[in-house]
Short mmCIF file of C-alpha atoms and ligand atoms in Angstrom, two decimals:
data_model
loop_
_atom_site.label_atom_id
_atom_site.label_comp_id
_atom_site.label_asym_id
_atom_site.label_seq_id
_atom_site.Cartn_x
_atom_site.Cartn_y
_atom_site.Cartn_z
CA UNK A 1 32.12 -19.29 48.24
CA UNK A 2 28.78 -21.18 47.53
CA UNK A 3 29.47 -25.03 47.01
CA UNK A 4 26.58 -27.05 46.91
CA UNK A 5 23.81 -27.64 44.63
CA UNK A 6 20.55 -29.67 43.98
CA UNK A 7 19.60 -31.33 40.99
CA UNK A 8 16.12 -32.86 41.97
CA UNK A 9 13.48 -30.41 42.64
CA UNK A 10 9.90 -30.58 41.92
CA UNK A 11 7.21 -27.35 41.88
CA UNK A 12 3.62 -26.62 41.43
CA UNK A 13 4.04 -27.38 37.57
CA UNK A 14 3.56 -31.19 38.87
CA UNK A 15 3.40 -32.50 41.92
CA UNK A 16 5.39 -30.07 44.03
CA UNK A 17 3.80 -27.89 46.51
CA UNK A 18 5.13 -24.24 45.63
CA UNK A 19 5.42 -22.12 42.70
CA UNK A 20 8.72 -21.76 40.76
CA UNK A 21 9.66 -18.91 42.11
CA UNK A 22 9.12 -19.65 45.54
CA UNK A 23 11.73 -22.71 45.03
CA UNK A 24 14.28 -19.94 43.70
CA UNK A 25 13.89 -17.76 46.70
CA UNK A 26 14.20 -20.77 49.27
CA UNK A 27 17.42 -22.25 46.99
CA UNK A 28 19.05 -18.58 47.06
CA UNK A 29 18.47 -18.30 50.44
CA UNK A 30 19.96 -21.47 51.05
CA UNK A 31 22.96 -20.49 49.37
CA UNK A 32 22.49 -23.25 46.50
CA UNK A 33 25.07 -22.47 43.63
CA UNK A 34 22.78 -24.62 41.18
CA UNK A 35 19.46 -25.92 40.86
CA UNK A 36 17.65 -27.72 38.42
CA UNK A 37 13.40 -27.53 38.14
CA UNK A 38 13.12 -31.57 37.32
CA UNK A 39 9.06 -31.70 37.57
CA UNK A 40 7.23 -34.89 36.16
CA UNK A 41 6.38 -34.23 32.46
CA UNK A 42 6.94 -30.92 31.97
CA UNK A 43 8.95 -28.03 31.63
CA UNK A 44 6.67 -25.16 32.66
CA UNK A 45 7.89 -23.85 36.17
CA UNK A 46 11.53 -23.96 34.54
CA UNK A 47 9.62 -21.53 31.44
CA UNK A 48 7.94 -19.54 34.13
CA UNK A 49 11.60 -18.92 35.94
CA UNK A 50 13.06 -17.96 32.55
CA UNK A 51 10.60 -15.47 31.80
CA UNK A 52 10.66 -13.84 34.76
CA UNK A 53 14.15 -14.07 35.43
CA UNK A 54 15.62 -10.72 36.68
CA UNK A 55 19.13 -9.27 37.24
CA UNK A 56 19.30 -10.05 41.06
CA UNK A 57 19.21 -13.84 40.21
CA UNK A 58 21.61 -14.07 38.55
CA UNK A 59 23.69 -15.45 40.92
CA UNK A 60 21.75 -18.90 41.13
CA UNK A 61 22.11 -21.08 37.80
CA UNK A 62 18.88 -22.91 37.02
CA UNK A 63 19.38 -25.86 34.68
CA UNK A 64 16.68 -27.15 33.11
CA UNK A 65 15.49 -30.58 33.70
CA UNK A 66 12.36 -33.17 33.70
CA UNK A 67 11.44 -36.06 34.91
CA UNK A 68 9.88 -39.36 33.34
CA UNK A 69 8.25 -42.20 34.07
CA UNK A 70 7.93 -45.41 32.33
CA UNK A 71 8.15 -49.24 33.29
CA UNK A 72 10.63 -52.05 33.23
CA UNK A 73 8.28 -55.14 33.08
CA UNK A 74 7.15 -55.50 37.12
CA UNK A 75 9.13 -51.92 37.83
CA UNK A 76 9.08 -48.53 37.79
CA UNK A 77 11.51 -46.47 36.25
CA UNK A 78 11.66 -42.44 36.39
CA UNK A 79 14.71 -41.16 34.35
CA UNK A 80 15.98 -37.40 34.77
CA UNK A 81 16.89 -35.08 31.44
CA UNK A 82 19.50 -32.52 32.35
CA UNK A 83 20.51 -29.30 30.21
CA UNK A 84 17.33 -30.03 27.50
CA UNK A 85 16.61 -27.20 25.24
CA UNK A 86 12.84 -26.35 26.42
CA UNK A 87 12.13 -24.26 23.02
CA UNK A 88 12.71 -28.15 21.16
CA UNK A 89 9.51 -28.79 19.47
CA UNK A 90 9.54 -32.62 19.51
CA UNK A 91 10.16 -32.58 23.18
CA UNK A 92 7.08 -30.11 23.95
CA UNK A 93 5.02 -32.03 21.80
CA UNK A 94 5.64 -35.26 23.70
CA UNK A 95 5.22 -33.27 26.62
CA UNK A 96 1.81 -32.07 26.31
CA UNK A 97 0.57 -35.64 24.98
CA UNK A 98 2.04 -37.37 28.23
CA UNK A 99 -0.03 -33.88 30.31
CA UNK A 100 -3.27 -34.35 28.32
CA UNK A 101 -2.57 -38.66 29.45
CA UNK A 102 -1.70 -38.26 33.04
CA UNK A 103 -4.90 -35.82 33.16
CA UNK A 104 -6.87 -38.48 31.62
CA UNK A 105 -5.49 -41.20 33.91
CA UNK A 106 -6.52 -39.13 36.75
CA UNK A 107 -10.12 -38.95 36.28
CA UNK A 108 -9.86 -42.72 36.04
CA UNK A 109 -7.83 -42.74 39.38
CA UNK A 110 -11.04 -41.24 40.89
CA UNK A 111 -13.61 -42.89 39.38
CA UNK A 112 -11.95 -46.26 40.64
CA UNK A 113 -11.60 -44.52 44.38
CA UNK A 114 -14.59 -43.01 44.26
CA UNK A 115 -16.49 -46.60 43.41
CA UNK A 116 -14.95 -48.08 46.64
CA UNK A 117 -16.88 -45.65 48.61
CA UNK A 118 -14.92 -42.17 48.76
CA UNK A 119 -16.42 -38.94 48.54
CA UNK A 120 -14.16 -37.96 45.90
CA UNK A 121 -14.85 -35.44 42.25
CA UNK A 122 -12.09 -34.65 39.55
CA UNK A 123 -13.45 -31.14 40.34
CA UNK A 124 -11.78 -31.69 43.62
CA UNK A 125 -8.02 -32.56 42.13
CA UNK A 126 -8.47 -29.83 39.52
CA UNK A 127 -8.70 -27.60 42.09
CA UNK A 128 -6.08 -28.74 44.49
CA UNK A 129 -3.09 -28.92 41.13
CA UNK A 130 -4.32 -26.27 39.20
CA UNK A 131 -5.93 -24.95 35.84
CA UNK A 132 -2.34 -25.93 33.95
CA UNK A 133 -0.32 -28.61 36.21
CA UNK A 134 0.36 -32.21 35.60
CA UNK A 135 -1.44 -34.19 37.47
CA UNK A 136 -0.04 -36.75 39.52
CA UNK A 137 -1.27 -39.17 42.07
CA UNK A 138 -0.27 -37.18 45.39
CA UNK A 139 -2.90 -34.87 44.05
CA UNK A 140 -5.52 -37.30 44.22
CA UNK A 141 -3.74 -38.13 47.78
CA UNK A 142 -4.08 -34.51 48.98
CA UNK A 143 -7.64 -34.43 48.46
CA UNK A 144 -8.36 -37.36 50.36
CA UNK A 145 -6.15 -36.28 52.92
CA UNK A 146 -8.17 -32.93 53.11
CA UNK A 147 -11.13 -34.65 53.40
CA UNK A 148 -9.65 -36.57 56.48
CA UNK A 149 -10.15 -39.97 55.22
CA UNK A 150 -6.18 -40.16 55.38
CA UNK A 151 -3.82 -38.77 57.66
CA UNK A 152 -0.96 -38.68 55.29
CA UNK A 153 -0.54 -38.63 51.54
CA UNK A 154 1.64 -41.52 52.02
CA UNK A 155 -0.85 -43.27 53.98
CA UNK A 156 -3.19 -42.80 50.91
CA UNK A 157 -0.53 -44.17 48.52
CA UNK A 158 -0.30 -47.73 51.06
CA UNK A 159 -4.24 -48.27 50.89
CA UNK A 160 -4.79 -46.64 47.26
CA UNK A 161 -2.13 -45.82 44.97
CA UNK A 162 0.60 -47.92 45.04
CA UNK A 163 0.97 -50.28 42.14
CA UNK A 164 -0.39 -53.11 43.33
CA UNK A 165 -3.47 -50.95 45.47
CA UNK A 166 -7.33 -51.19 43.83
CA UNK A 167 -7.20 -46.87 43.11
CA UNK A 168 -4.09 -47.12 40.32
CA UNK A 169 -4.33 -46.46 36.94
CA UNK A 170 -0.69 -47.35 35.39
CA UNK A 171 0.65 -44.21 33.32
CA UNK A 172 0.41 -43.47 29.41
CA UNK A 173 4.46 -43.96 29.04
CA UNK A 174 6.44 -43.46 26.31
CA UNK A 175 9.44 -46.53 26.40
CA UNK A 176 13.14 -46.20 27.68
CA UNK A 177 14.53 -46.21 24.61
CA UNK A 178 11.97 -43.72 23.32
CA UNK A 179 12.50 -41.06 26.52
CA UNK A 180 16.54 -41.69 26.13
CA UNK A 181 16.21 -40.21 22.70
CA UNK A 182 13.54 -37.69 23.25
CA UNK A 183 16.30 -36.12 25.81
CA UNK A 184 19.23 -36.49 23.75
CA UNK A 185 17.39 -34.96 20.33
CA UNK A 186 16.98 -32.14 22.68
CA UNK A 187 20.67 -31.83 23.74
CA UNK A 188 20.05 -32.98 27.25
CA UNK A 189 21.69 -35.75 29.44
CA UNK A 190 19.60 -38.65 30.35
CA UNK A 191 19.97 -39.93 34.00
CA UNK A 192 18.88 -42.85 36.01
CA UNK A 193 16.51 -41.04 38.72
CA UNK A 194 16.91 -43.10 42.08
CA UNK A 195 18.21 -46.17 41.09
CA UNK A 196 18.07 -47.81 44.55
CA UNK A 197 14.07 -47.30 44.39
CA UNK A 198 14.10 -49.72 41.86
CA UNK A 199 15.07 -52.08 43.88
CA UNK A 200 16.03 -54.52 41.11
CA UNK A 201 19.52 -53.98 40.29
CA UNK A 202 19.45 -56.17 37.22
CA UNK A 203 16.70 -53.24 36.13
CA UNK A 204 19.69 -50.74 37.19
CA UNK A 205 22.10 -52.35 34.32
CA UNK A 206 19.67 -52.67 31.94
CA UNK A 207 19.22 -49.07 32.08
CA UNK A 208 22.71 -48.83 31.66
CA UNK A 209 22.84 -50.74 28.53
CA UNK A 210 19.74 -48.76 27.14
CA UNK A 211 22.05 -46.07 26.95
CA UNK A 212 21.66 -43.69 30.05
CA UNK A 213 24.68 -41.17 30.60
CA UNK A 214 24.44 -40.52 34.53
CA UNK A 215 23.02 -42.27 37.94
CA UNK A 216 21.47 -40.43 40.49
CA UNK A 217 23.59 -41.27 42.86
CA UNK A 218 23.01 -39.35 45.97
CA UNK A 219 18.65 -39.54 46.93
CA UNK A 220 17.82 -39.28 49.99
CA UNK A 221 16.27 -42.88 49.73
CA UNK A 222 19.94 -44.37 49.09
CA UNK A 223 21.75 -46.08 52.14
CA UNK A 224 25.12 -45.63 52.27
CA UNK A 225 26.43 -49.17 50.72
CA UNK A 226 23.73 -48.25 47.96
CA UNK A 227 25.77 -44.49 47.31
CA UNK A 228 28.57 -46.79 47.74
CA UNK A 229 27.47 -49.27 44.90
CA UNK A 230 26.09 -46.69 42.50
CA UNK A 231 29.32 -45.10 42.79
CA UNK A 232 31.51 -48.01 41.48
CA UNK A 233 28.83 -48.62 38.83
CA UNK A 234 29.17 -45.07 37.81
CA UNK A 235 32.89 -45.12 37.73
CA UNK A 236 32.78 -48.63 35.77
CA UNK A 237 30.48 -47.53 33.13
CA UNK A 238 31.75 -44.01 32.90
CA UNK A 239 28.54 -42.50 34.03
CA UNK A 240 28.14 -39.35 35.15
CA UNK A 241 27.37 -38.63 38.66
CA UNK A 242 24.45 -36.78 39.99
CA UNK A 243 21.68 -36.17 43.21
CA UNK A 244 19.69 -33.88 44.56
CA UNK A 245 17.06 -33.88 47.36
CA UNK A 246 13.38 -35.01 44.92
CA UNK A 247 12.11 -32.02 47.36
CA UNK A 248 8.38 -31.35 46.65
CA UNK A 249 7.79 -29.39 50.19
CA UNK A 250 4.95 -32.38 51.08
CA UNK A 251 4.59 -32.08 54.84
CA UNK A 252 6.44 -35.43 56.06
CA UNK A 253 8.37 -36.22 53.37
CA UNK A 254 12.24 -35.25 53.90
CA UNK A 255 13.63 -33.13 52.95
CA UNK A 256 11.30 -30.29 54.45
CA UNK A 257 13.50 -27.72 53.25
CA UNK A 258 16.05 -27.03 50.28
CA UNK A 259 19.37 -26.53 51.37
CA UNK A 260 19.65 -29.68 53.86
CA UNK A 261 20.66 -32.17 50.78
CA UNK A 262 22.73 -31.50 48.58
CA UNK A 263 25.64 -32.22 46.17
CA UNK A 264 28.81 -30.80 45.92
CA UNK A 265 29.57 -28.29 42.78
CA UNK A 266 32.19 -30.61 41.06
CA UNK A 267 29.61 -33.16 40.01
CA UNK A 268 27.34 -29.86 38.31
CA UNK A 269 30.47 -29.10 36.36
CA UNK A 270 31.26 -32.28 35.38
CA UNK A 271 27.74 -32.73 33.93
CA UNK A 272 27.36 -29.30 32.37
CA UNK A 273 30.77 -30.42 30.49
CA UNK A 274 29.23 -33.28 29.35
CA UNK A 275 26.23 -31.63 28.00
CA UNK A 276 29.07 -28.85 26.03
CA UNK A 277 30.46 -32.18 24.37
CA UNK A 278 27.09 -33.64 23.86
CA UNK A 279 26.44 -30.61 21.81
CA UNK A 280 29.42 -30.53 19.97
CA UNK A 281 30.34 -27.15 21.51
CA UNK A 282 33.74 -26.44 23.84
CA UNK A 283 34.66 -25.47 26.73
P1 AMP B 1 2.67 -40.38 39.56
O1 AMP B 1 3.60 -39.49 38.81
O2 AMP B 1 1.25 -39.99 39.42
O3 AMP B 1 2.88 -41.84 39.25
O4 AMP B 1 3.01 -40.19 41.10
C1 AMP B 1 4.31 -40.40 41.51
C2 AMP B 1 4.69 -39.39 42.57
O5 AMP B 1 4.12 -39.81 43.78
C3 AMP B 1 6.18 -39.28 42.79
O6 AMP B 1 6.54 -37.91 42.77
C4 AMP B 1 6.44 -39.73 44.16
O7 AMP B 1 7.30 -38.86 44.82
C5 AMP B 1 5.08 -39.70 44.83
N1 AMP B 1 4.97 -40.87 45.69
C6 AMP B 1 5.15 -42.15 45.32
N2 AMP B 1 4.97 -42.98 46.37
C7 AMP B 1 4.67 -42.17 47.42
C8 AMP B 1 4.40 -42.41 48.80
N3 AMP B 1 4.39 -43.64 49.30
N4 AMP B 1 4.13 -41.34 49.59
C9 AMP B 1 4.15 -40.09 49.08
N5 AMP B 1 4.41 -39.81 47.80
C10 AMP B 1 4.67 -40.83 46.98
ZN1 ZN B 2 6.66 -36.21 42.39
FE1 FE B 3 11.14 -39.96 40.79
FE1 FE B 4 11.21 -36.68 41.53
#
């Protein structure tokens, strides 16, 4: 019997490497019970799945999720939506305001790399993420990587992108409170993606207070006296429990394959019972 599952996943509709239905033929191959599509600001490789859903795959649940960002003041924050209706209207048009943004921030991206010298077009990302993706800064890396100016798109991020590096543009961002109810109108679960990349654990309560319903708990950034902490916190403020493996198959970034981390099924359940409540519905 299939135990494990994955709850962080990103495809081709952002930043990930491979097309929806590539990541459903890896999971079921992996022998992943669960899955859930969680790409940065949008919901279309989990619409693409659903519409071309067929009766041999069936026996792999895909729960639909998202992921935001947005700042703390000095820190940034990405918070996970589990079990959100994708037909809600408010959610798709908040959505495609945060996709027309992030394309907008883009071309400012490289316009600000291309002034300090690099050979660099918006052409060039277009072409690498696609007609319809959000765009996201290890686009910008992979061009700049393909262009050998970089050897790695993390490289890139170090001299370029990070925060505090002379290529960033910060994001359009819609505020905590504002995402928290933007998931919850839409009958999903808001959850605190990565809390130990925060690195502020002050930041980490705060988010509690703001009203977030689960921690991501198992990353594969998280030491084990942070799973060990986030735990406990969990347990204190009666916070539901997730993880998953943030896979975006980006050569040198682990994990390399779905399948290696997981989460056990029991935490799933426990979450897709919280969502039933949530809704008012039983179980
Ligand atoms: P953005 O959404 O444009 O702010 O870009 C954030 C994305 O970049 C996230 O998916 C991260 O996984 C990825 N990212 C952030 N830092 C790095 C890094 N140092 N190396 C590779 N990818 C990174
Ligand atoms: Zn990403
Ligand atoms: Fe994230
Ligand atoms: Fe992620």
């Amino acid at each position: 019997m299939k135990m494990a599952s994955d709850l962080h996943i990103h495809t081709d509709a952002s930043d990930g490497m491979l097309p929806p239905r590539r990541i459903v033929q890896m999971a079921r191959e992996a022998g992943l019970s669960h899955i859930a599509i969680t790409d940065h600001d949008t919901i279309d490789g989990i619409k693409t799945i659903y519409q071309n859903n067929k009766e041999d795959d069936h026996d792999i649940i895909i729960i639909p999720g998202v992921e935001f960002s947005t700042d703390m003041p000095q820190r940034e924050v990405h918070i996970l939506g589990y079990y959100i209706d994708i037909t809600n209207h408010i959610l798709r048009k908040q959505l495609h305001i945060l996709h027309v943004n992030r394309r907008d921030r883009a071309q400012k991206m490289v316009l600000k790399i291309a002034a300090l010298g690099y050979n660099i077009h918006y052409d060039e990302v277009l072409a690498i993420a696609g007609e319809k993706s959000t765009i996201g800064r290890p686009h910008i890396a992979r061009v700049l990587v393909e262009k050998k100016y970089f050897p790695t798109i993390s490289s890139v991020f170090d001299v370029l992108l990070e925060q505090d590096r002379p290529g960033y543009v910060p994001h359009y961002k819609l505020s905590v409170a504002q995402i928290i109810t933007l998931i919850r109108q839409a009958g999903g679960i808001p959850v605190l993606a990565h809390p130990g990349l925060i690195n502020d654990d002050s930041v980490v309560l705060d988010m509690i207070r703001s009203g977030v319903q689960g921690l991501e708990v198992y990353h594969p950034s998280h030491t084990e006296s942070q799973i060990h902490y986030y735990l406990q916190l969990a347990e204190k403020h009666a916070l539901a429990v997730t993880g998953g493996s943030d896979f975006h198959a980006t050569p040198g970034r682990f994990p390399d394959e779905l399948g290696i981390f997981t989460i056990p099924d029991q935490l799933v359940f426990h979450l897709q019972r919280l969502s039933t409540l949530e809704r008012g519905g039983c179980f």
